Coordinates of C-alpha atoms in Angstrom, one line a residue:
Chain A
M1241 CA -20.9 -17.0 7.1
A1242 CA -23.3 -20.2 6.7
K1243 CA -25.2 -17.7 4.6
D1244 CA -22.6 -17.0 2.6
L1245 CA -21.1 -20.3 1.4
H1246 CA -24.7 -21.5 1.2
S1247 CA -25.2 -19.1 -1.8
E1248 CA -22.3 -19.6 -2.7
L1249 CA -22.5 -23.2 -3.0
R1250 CA -26.2 -22.9 -4.5
T1251 CA -24.7 -20.9 -7.4
K1252 CA -21.1 -21.4 -7.7
E1253 CA -20.5 -18.3 -9.6
A1254 CA -17.5 -16.9 -8.3
W1255 CA -16.3 -20.5 -7.4
N1256 CA -16.4 -21.7 -11.1
A1257 CA -15.3 -18.6 -12.7
S1258 CA -12.5 -18.6 -10.6
I1259 CA -11.5 -22.3 -10.6
A1260 CA -11.6 -21.6 -14.6
F1261 CA -9.7 -18.4 -14.5
S1262 CA -6.7 -20.4 -12.0
V1263 CA -6.4 -23.3 -14.4
V1264 CA -6.2 -20.9 -17.6
I1265 CA -3.6 -18.9 -15.8
L1266 CA -1.5 -21.8 -15.1
L1267 CA -2.1 -23.5 -18.9
L1268 CA -1.1 -19.9 -20.0
F1269 CA 2.4 -19.4 -17.5
A1270 CA 3.9 -22.3 -19.2
F1271 CA 3.9 -21.3 -22.5
A1272 CA 5.5 -17.8 -21.1
F1273 CA 8.2 -19.9 -18.9
D1274 CA 9.7 -23.4 -19.7
P1275 CA 8.0 -25.7 -17.7
S1276 CA 10.3 -28.4 -17.7
S1277 CA 13.2 -26.5 -16.7
D1278 CA 14.6 -26.8 -13.4
Q1279 CA 14.2 -23.4 -12.6
I1280 CA 10.6 -24.0 -12.5
R1281 CA 11.0 -24.6 -8.4
E1282 CA 12.5 -20.9 -8.3
F1283 CA 9.6 -19.2 -10.0
G1284 CA 6.9 -21.8 -9.3
S1285 CA 5.9 -20.2 -6.4
G1286 CA 5.7 -16.9 -7.9
L1287 CA 3.4 -18.5 -10.5
L1288 CA 1.3 -19.9 -7.3
W1289 CA 0.7 -17.0 -5.2
M1290 CA 0.0 -14.9 -8.5
T1291 CA -3.1 -17.5 -9.6
Y1292 CA -4.1 -17.1 -6.1
A1293 CA -4.2 -13.6 -5.8
F1294 CA -5.9 -13.5 -9.3
A1295 CA -8.5 -15.7 -8.8
G1296 CA -8.6 -14.6 -5.0
A1297 CA -9.7 -11.4 -6.3
L1298 CA -12.8 -13.2 -8.5
V1299 CA -13.9 -14.3 -5.0
L1300 CA -13.6 -11.0 -2.8
N1301 CA -15.1 -8.7 -5.5
R1302 CA -18.4 -9.7 -5.1
S1303 CA -18.2 -10.3 -1.2
F1304 CA -20.1 -7.5 -0.6
A1305 CA -21.4 -6.5 -4.2
R1306 CA -23.8 -9.5 -3.8
E1307 CA -25.6 -8.0 -1.0
L1308 CA -26.7 -4.7 -3.4
Q1309 CA -29.6 -6.7 -5.0
N1310 CA -32.6 -6.0 -3.4
D1311 CA -30.5 -3.9 -0.6
C1312 CA -29.5 -7.4 1.1
L1313 CA -26.5 -5.1 2.2
D1314 CA -28.8 -2.4 4.2
A1315 CA -30.7 -4.8 5.8
L1316 CA -27.7 -6.9 7.1
I1317 CA -26.2 -3.6 8.3
A1318 CA -29.7 -2.7 10.2
S1319 CA -29.9 -6.1 11.4
P1320 CA -28.7 -6.7 15.2
V1321 CA -25.9 -8.5 13.8
S1322 CA -22.8 -6.1 14.7
S1323 CA -20.5 -5.2 11.9
P1324 CA -17.4 -6.6 13.0
A1325 CA -19.2 -10.2 13.3
L1326 CA -20.4 -9.6 10.1
F1327 CA -17.1 -8.8 8.4
V1328 CA -15.7 -11.8 10.0
G1329 CA -18.5 -13.8 8.8
K1330 CA -17.8 -13.0 5.2
A1331 CA -14.2 -12.7 5.8
L1332 CA -14.3 -16.6 7.0
A1333 CA -16.6 -17.7 4.2
N1334 CA -14.3 -15.9 1.6
F1335 CA -11.1 -17.9 3.1
A1336 CA -13.1 -21.1 2.8
M1337 CA -13.7 -20.3 -0.7
L1338 CA -10.6 -19.0 -1.5
F1339 CA -8.8 -21.8 0.1
A1340 CA -11.0 -24.5 -1.9
V1341 CA -10.2 -22.8 -5.6
E1342 CA -6.5 -22.9 -4.3
L1343 CA -6.7 -26.0 -2.9
F1344 CA -8.0 -27.5 -6.3
S1345 CA -5.1 -25.3 -8.3
L1346 CA -2.5 -27.1 -6.5
P1347 CA -2.5 -30.7 -8.0
V1348 CA -3.2 -28.8 -11.5
F1349 CA 0.3 -26.8 -11.1
G1350 CA 1.9 -29.8 -9.9
L1351 CA 0.6 -31.6 -12.4
F1352 CA 1.7 -29.1 -15.6
Y1353 CA 5.0 -28.4 -14.1
N1354 CA 6.0 -31.3 -12.7
T1355 CA 7.0 -29.9 -9.3
W1356 CA 5.7 -31.1 -5.8
P1357 CA 6.8 -30.0 -2.5
P1358 CA 8.9 -32.3 -0.3
R1359 CA 6.9 -32.1 2.7
F1360 CA 3.0 -30.2 2.5
A1361 CA 2.5 -29.3 5.9
P1362 CA 4.6 -26.0 5.7
L1363 CA 3.3 -25.6 2.4
F1364 CA -0.1 -25.4 3.7
L1365 CA 1.0 -23.4 6.9
V1366 CA 1.9 -20.6 4.5
M1367 CA -1.1 -21.2 2.3
V1368 CA -3.1 -20.4 5.7
L1369 CA -1.2 -17.6 6.5
G1370 CA -1.0 -15.8 3.2
T1371 CA -4.9 -16.7 2.5
W1372 CA -6.1 -15.2 5.4
A1373 CA -3.8 -12.1 4.8
L1374 CA -5.3 -11.4 0.9
T1375 CA -9.1 -12.2 2.3
I1376 CA -8.8 -9.4 5.2
I1377 CA -7.6 -7.0 3.2
G1378 CA -10.0 -8.0 0.0
T1379 CA -13.2 -8.5 2.0
L1380 CA -12.2 -4.9 3.7
F1381 CA -11.9 -3.3 0.7
S1382 CA -14.9 -5.0 -0.7
A1383 CA -16.8 -3.4 1.8
L1384 CA -15.0 -0.1 1.1
T1385 CA -16.1 0.4 -2.4
V1386 CA -19.2 -1.9 -2.9
N1387 CA -21.5 1.7 -2.8
L1388 CA -18.5 3.5 -5.0
R1389 CA -19.8 4.1 -8.5
L1390 CA -16.2 3.4 -10.0
R1391 CA -16.3 0.5 -7.8
E1392 CA -14.6 -2.4 -10.4
L1393 CA -11.7 0.1 -11.2
M1394 CA -11.5 1.5 -7.5
L1395 CA -11.1 -2.0 -5.7
P1396 CA -8.1 -3.3 -8.0
T1397 CA -6.4 0.1 -7.8
L1398 CA -6.6 -0.4 -3.9
V1399 CA -6.2 -4.0 -3.1
Y1400 CA -3.2 -5.5 -5.2
P1401 CA -0.3 -2.8 -3.8
M1402 CA -1.9 -3.8 -0.3
M1403 CA -1.0 -7.1 -1.4
I1404 CA 2.4 -6.9 -2.6
P1405 CA 4.1 -7.3 0.8
V1406 CA 1.8 -10.3 1.6
L1407 CA 2.5 -12.1 -1.7
I1408 CA 6.1 -11.5 -1.3
A1409 CA 6.4 -13.0 1.8
A1410 CA 4.2 -15.9 0.9
M1411 CA 6.0 -16.6 -2.5
T1412 CA 9.9 -16.3 -0.9
V1413 CA 8.5 -18.9 1.9
T1414 CA 7.2 -21.1 -0.8
T1415 CA 10.1 -20.9 -2.8
N1416 CA 12.0 -22.1 0.1
I1417 CA 9.9 -24.8 1.0
L1418 CA 9.5 -26.1 -2.8
A1419 CA 13.6 -26.1 -2.5
G1420 CA 13.4 -28.2 0.7
T1421 CA 14.7 -25.0 2.7
A1422 CA 14.2 -23.8 5.9
M1423 CA 11.0 -21.4 5.7
G1424 CA 12.8 -18.2 6.9
F1425 CA 11.8 -14.7 7.9
G1426 CA 8.8 -14.7 5.9
V1427 CA 6.3 -16.9 7.8
R1428 CA 6.7 -14.4 10.9
F1429 CA 6.0 -11.5 8.7
L1430 CA 2.7 -13.2 7.6
V1431 CA 1.9 -13.9 10.9
A1432 CA 2.5 -10.2 12.2
F1433 CA 0.8 -9.3 9.4
D1434 CA -2.1 -11.4 10.0
I1435 CA -2.9 -10.0 13.3
I1436 CA -2.0 -6.3 12.5
F1437 CA -4.6 -6.1 9.8
T1438 CA -7.3 -8.6 11.1
T1439 CA -7.2 -6.2 14.2
L1440 CA -7.6 -3.0 11.7
A1441 CA -9.9 -4.0 9.9
V1442 CA -12.1 -5.6 12.4
V1443 CA -11.6 -1.9 14.3
F1444 CA -12.3 0.3 10.8
V1445 CA -14.8 -2.3 9.7
D1446 CA -17.9 -0.2 11.1
T1447 CA -16.7 2.9 10.3
V1448 CA -16.2 1.7 6.6
L1449 CA -20.3 0.2 6.7
V1450 CA -21.8 2.2 8.8
G1451 CA -19.9 5.7 9.5
Chain B
M923 CA -2.7 37.1 7.5
R924 CA -2.2 33.7 6.1
E925 CA -0.6 36.0 2.9
K926 CA 1.7 36.9 5.2
I927 CA 2.9 33.7 6.4
I928 CA 3.0 32.4 3.7
I929 CA 5.4 34.8 2.2
G930 CA 7.0 35.1 5.3
L931 CA 7.8 31.3 4.7
A932 CA 8.8 31.5 1.4
V933 CA 11.6 34.0 1.8
F934 CA 13.0 32.3 4.7
A935 CA 12.7 28.7 3.0
G936 CA 14.1 30.2 -0.5
A937 CA 17.1 31.9 1.3
L938 CA 17.7 28.9 3.8
L939 CA 17.9 26.7 0.3
A940 CA 20.5 29.1 -1.8
W941 CA 22.5 28.8 1.0
N942 CA 22.5 25.3 1.6
M943 CA 23.0 24.8 -2.4
N944 CA 25.8 27.4 -1.7
T945 CA 27.4 24.8 0.3
I946 CA 26.6 21.8 -1.1
F947 CA 27.7 22.5 -4.5
T948 CA 30.7 25.2 -3.8
K949 CA 32.0 24.1 -0.3
L950 CA 31.7 19.8 0.0
P951 CA 34.1 18.1 -1.5
D952 CA 33.3 15.1 -3.6
E953 CA 32.6 11.9 -1.5
L954 CA 35.5 9.4 -1.7
N955 CA 33.9 6.5 -3.7
Q956 CA 30.9 8.0 -5.6
G957 CA 32.6 11.4 -6.6
A958 CA 30.5 14.1 -7.5
I959 CA 27.2 12.2 -7.9
Y960 CA 26.8 11.5 -4.1
R961 CA 25.4 14.7 -3.8
I962 CA 21.7 13.6 -4.9
I963 CA 21.5 12.7 -1.0
Y964 CA 20.9 16.0 -0.3
F965 CA 17.7 16.2 -2.2
H966 CA 16.9 12.0 -2.2
V967 CA 17.0 12.1 1.6
P968 CA 15.3 14.8 2.6
A969 CA 12.2 14.0 0.2
N970 CA 11.9 10.5 1.5
I971 CA 12.2 12.2 5.2
L972 CA 9.3 14.5 4.4
G973 CA 7.5 11.9 2.2
M974 CA 7.5 8.8 5.2
S975 CA 6.6 11.3 7.5
G976 CA 4.1 13.0 6.5
F977 CA 2.3 10.2 5.2
G978 CA 2.4 9.2 9.0
L979 CA 1.1 13.0 9.7
G980 CA -1.9 11.9 7.7
M981 CA -2.6 9.3 9.2
L982 CA -2.5 11.2 12.9
F983 CA -5.1 13.8 10.8
S984 CA -7.3 10.1 9.5
I985 CA -7.5 9.3 13.3
G986 CA -8.2 12.8 14.0
Y987 CA -10.9 13.0 11.8
L988 CA -12.6 9.5 12.9
V989 CA -12.4 11.0 16.5
T990 CA -13.9 14.2 16.2
K991 CA -15.6 13.4 12.4
D992 CA -14.3 17.4 11.8
L993 CA -13.8 18.0 8.4
R994 CA -11.1 20.0 8.8
Y995 CA -9.0 17.4 9.7
D996 CA -9.5 15.3 6.8
A997 CA -8.7 18.0 4.3
L998 CA -5.4 18.4 6.5
A999 CA -5.0 14.6 5.9
A1000 CA -5.6 14.8 2.2
S1001 CA -3.4 17.8 1.7
V1002 CA -0.6 16.5 3.8
T1003 CA -0.8 13.4 2.0
E1004 CA -1.2 15.0 -1.5
V1005 CA 2.5 16.7 -0.9
S1006 CA 4.4 13.8 0.9
L1007 CA 3.3 11.7 -2.4
V1008 CA 5.3 14.5 -4.5
F1009 CA 8.1 14.2 -2.3
A1010 CA 7.9 10.3 -2.5
S1011 CA 7.9 10.6 -6.3
I1012 CA 11.3 13.0 -6.2
G1013 CA 12.7 10.6 -3.4
L1014 CA 12.0 8.0 -5.8
A1015 CA 13.4 9.4 -9.1
T1016 CA 16.2 10.8 -6.7
G1017 CA 17.2 7.4 -5.5
S1018 CA 16.9 6.2 -9.2
I1019 CA 19.2 8.3 -11.3
W1020 CA 21.7 7.6 -8.3
A1021 CA 21.1 3.7 -8.5
R1022 CA 22.1 4.5 -12.5
I1023 CA 25.5 6.0 -12.1
I1024 CA 26.5 3.6 -9.0
W1025 CA 24.6 0.4 -9.2
G1026 CA 24.4 1.0 -13.1
V1027 CA 20.9 0.1 -13.2
W1028 CA 17.3 2.0 -12.5
W1029 CA 16.0 -0.3 -10.1
A1030 CA 16.5 -2.9 -8.1
W1031 CA 13.9 -5.1 -6.1
D1032 CA 15.4 -4.7 -2.7
Y1033 CA 12.7 -4.7 0.1
R1034 CA 13.6 -1.1 0.8
L1035 CA 12.8 -0.1 -3.0
T1036 CA 9.9 -2.6 -3.2
S1037 CA 8.5 -1.5 0.0
W1038 CA 8.6 2.0 -0.9
L1039 CA 7.1 1.9 -4.3
V1040 CA 4.0 -0.3 -2.7
C1041 CA 3.7 3.4 -0.6
W1042 CA 3.5 5.1 -3.1
L1043 CA 0.8 2.6 -4.9
I1044 CA -1.0 2.8 -2.1
F1045 CA -1.1 6.4 -1.3
G1046 CA -1.6 7.5 -4.9
G1047 CA -4.8 5.0 -4.9
Y1048 CA -6.1 7.3 -2.0
L1049 CA -6.1 10.3 -3.8
M1050 CA -8.0 8.4 -6.5
L1051 CA -10.4 7.2 -4.0
R1052 CA -10.6 10.8 -3.2
R1053 CA -12.2 11.6 -6.0
A1054 CA -14.7 8.8 -6.5
V1055 CA -16.3 9.1 -3.8
D1056 CA -18.9 12.5 -3.8
E1057 CA -20.6 12.7 -0.4
P1058 CA -17.8 14.6 1.8
N1059 CA -18.7 12.4 5.3
Q1060 CA -18.4 8.9 3.4
R1061 CA -15.1 10.2 1.5
A1062 CA -13.0 11.3 4.6
R1063 CA -14.1 8.1 6.2
F1064 CA -13.1 5.8 3.8
A1065 CA -9.7 7.9 3.1
A1066 CA -9.0 7.6 6.5
V1067 CA -9.3 4.0 6.7
V1068 CA -7.0 3.5 3.6
S1069 CA -4.4 6.4 4.9
I1070 CA -4.4 4.6 8.6
L1071 CA -3.6 0.7 6.4
G1072 CA -1.2 2.5 4.0
S1073 CA 0.4 3.7 7.2
V1074 CA 1.6 0.7 8.2
N1075 CA 3.4 -0.3 4.9
A1076 CA 5.0 3.2 5.2
Y1077 CA 6.3 1.9 8.3
I1078 CA 7.6 -1.5 7.1
S1079 CA 9.3 0.8 4.3
Y1080 CA 11.1 2.8 7.2
K1081 CA 12.6 -0.4 9.0
S1082 CA 12.8 -2.8 6.0
I1083 CA 16.9 -1.5 6.0
E1084 CA 17.3 -2.5 9.3
W1085 CA 15.4 -5.4 8.8
W1086 CA 17.1 -6.9 6.0
T1087 CA 19.9 -6.7 4.1
T1088 CA 18.6 -4.3 1.1
Q1089 CA 20.8 -3.3 -2.1
H1090 CA 20.1 -0.3 -0.9
P1091 CA 22.6 1.5 1.6
Q1092 CA 22.1 0.9 5.2
P1093 CA 20.8 4.2 7.4
V1094 CA 23.9 6.7 7.4
L1095 CA 22.3 9.3 9.7
S1096 CA 23.5 9.7 13.0
I1097 CA 19.5 9.5 14.3
R1098 CA 19.4 6.0 13.1
N1099 CA 22.8 4.9 14.3
G1100 CA 24.0 5.2 11.0
G1101 CA 27.4 7.3 11.6
G1102 CA 28.7 7.0 8.5
M1103 CA 28.7 10.7 7.3
A1104 CA 31.5 13.3 8.6
A1105 CA 29.0 16.2 10.6
G1106 CA 29.9 18.9 8.0
M1107 CA 28.4 16.4 5.4
E1108 CA 25.4 15.1 7.5
A1109 CA 24.3 18.7 8.3
P1110 CA 23.5 20.5 5.1
I1111 CA 20.8 16.9 4.5
W1112 CA 19.2 18.4 7.8
W1113 CA 18.7 22.3 6.9
N1114 CA 17.3 21.3 3.3
V1115 CA 14.6 19.0 4.9
L1116 CA 14.0 22.2 7.2
A1117 CA 14.0 24.4 4.1
L1118 CA 11.6 21.7 1.7
A1119 CA 9.8 21.0 5.1
C1120 CA 8.4 25.3 4.8
F1121 CA 7.9 24.8 1.4
S1122 CA 5.6 21.8 2.1
I1123 CA 3.8 23.7 4.8
I1124 CA 2.9 26.7 1.9
L1125 CA 1.9 24.1 -0.1
V1126 CA -0.8 22.3 2.9
M1127 CA -1.5 25.8 3.2
V1128 CA -2.3 26.6 0.1
R1129 CA -4.1 23.1 -0.7
M1130 CA -6.1 23.7 2.9
R1131 CA -7.6 26.8 1.0
Q1132 CA -8.2 25.2 -2.0
E1133 CA -10.3 22.2 0.2
S1134 CA -12.4 24.9 2.0
F1135 CA -13.2 27.0 -1.0
A1136 CA -14.1 23.2 -2.7
R1137 CA -16.0 22.9 0.7
E1138 CA -18.4 26.0 0.2
I1139 CA -18.6 25.3 -3.3
D1140 CA -20.1 22.3 -2.5
T1141 CA -22.6 23.8 0.3
L1142 CA -23.9 26.4 -2.3
R1143 CA -24.2 23.9 -4.8
R1144 CA -26.4 21.8 -2.5
M1145 CA -28.5 24.5 -1.1
A1146 CA -29.0 25.4 -4.9
H1147 CA -30.1 22.1 -5.8
A1148 CA -32.4 22.0 -2.7
Q1149 CA -34.1 24.9 -3.5

């Protein structure tokens, strides 16, 4: 994890692209919808999570692909570190990066759309749960597609459908938070999803990376 | 032997389907509220039952492959998933036609419809992934992982009409404590499930033969390259 964060902090490749991308998306959405209307509380969460999902894809796509240069991935697999440990390290690094992008784009969203949640604690909770789910799916599929010849095409085809249930749950909860009402069933769904998919990913990462 | 089983199954399934169609279209009365269109349930529900259970069966074969590393399990998983995807498409299409008549719209974004569409996309991705990987063992491993992850979503879709209030009707079949249909009206659904299940077994058998030919050709090609 430290290695990934270190190399990312040094190059800032994914970070810069992802931040720039999220600001551009938020800017474009302002022209697609009327940002001053009252309805912004209803569809604001959708905009926010779509921004996170697409910005996240930029971070996650590079997670394993960056190890391809100089056969670093083979070296990592051959090293005494177990595949699940390698995977969890990568996932934690991705989570930290994606969460940082989200923390940056949240005030941008609030500023552009003049929408602030009444309380921040529940919003951070759903951001942590939702982001972890996106990260775990994204990192696993990044590992799965890393050696494919159609990597750039296969990754979004596989990842986005898997992310849809998470995004729907996260959007519903965020809409409730922005409206100041109870968070609802979505939180339980996110917790269950996180637990199930983290377990599955840790179990299958060895199959995916080593065989 | 395989030929005989296929022909036998086809004759049985064809006769069963014809007899059942006769019951559905000529013997059963129209439904009180929906009129004649309700009959689409005799295709919509069996297609989705086979699609959903097929994805689950594909997951079991995928686990079978991961445990045994026997490529025949992978071929079975691929064939079953492919046939299930066809049934899932029929389920989505018939549901959409029914919705246009009863709800007035082709599509509604409730949990059942959305989760089932997500499943359809995931398993469509599964088949695309299989085409993107050349090495058979690697292909089998990757496909197995996607099949297992995708089946979690198939289960969410199965349970969605119980967990959430959906625009999609709640369970009507007696095995899910629905009990919303008269026994005489429910029985043809199960006969159609049986007939279509026989057809899917035929399709899987044909597909399995293609897979084994493909493996043979692949081996020969490798041998030719090696020389």
